GROMACS .gro file of C-alpha atoms in nm:
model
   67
    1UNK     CA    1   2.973  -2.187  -1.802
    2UNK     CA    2   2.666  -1.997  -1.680
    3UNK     CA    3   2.369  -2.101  -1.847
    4UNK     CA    4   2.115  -1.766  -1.954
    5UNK     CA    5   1.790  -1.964  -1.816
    6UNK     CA    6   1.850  -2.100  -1.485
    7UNK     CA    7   2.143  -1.904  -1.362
    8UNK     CA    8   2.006  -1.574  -1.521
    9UNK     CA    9   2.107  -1.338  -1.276
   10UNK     CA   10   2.512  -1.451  -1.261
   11UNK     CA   11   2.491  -1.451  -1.658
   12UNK     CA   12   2.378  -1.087  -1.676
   13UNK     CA   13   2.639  -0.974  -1.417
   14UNK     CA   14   2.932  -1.161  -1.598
   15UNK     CA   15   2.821  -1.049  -1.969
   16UNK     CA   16   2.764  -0.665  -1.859
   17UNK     CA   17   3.176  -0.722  -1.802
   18UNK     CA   18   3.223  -0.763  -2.133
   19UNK     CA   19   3.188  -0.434  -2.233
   20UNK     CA   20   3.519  -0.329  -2.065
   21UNK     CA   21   3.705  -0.593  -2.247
   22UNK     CA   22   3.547  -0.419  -2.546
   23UNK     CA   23   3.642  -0.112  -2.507
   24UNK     CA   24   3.993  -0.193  -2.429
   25UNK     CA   25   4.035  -0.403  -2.726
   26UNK     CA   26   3.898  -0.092  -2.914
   27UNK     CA   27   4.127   0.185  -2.752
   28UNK     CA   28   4.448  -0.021  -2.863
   29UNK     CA   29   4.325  -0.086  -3.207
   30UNK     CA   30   4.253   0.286  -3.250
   31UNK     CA   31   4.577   0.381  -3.055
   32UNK     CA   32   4.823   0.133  -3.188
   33UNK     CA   33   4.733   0.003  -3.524
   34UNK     CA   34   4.447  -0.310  -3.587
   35UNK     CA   35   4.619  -0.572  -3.739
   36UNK     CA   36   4.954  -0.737  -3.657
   37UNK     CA   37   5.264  -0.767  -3.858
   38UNK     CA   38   5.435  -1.085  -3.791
   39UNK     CA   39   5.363  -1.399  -3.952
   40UNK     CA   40   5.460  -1.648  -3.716
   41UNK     CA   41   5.238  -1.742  -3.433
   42UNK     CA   42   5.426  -1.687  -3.152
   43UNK     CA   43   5.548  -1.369  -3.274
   44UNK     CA   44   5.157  -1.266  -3.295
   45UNK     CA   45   5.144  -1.327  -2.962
   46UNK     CA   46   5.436  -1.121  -2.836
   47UNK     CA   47   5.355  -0.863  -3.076
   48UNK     CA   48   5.020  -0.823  -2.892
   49UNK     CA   49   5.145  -0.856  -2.541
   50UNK     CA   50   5.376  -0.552  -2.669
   51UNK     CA   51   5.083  -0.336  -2.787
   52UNK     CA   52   4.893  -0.366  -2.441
   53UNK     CA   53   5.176  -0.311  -2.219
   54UNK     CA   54   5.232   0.013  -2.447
   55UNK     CA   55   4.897   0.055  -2.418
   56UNK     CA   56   4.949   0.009  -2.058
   57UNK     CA   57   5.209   0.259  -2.072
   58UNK     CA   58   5.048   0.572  -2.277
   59UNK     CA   59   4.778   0.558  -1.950
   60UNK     CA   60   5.003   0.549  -1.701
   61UNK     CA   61   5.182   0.793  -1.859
   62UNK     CA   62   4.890   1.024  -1.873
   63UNK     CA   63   4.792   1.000  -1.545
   64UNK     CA   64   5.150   1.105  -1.407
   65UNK     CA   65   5.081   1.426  -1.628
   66UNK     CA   66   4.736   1.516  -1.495
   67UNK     CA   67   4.873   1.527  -1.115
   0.00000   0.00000   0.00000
C-alpha cells in the first residue's frame, strides 16, 4: 500500500483512478437497479457479475449502433 507522505506522487496517480471505478459502479446502479435480490452469498455474487456483464453488454451494444 502506498503511503500519502513519502510516496506522494504514486498515491495521487493511483487514487485519481478511483474515480472511474466510481462512475462505473454508479452507471450500473442507475442502469440496472441498486440493491440485489438474492439472499445467499454466493448468489450476491453472481447476481452482480450478471449486472456488469449486462452492463457490459448495453455499451457494446451501443457502440455497434453509433457506427
Amino acid at each position: 500500500m502506498l503511503r500519502y507522505n513519502s510516496e506522494r506522487g504514486a498515491w495521487l496517480k493511483e487514487y485519481h483512478k478511483r474515480w472511474i471505478v466510481e462512475s462505473v459502479f454508479s452507471a450500473v446502479k442507475r442502469r440496472l437497479d441498486p440493491c440485489l435480490f438474492s439472499v445467499r452469498r454466493d448468489l450476491q455474487r453472481r447476481e452482480l457479475v450478471m449486472k456488469f456483464l449486462v452492463h457490459n453488454l448495453i455499451l457494446i451494444a451501443r457502440r455497434e449502433r453509433r457506427r
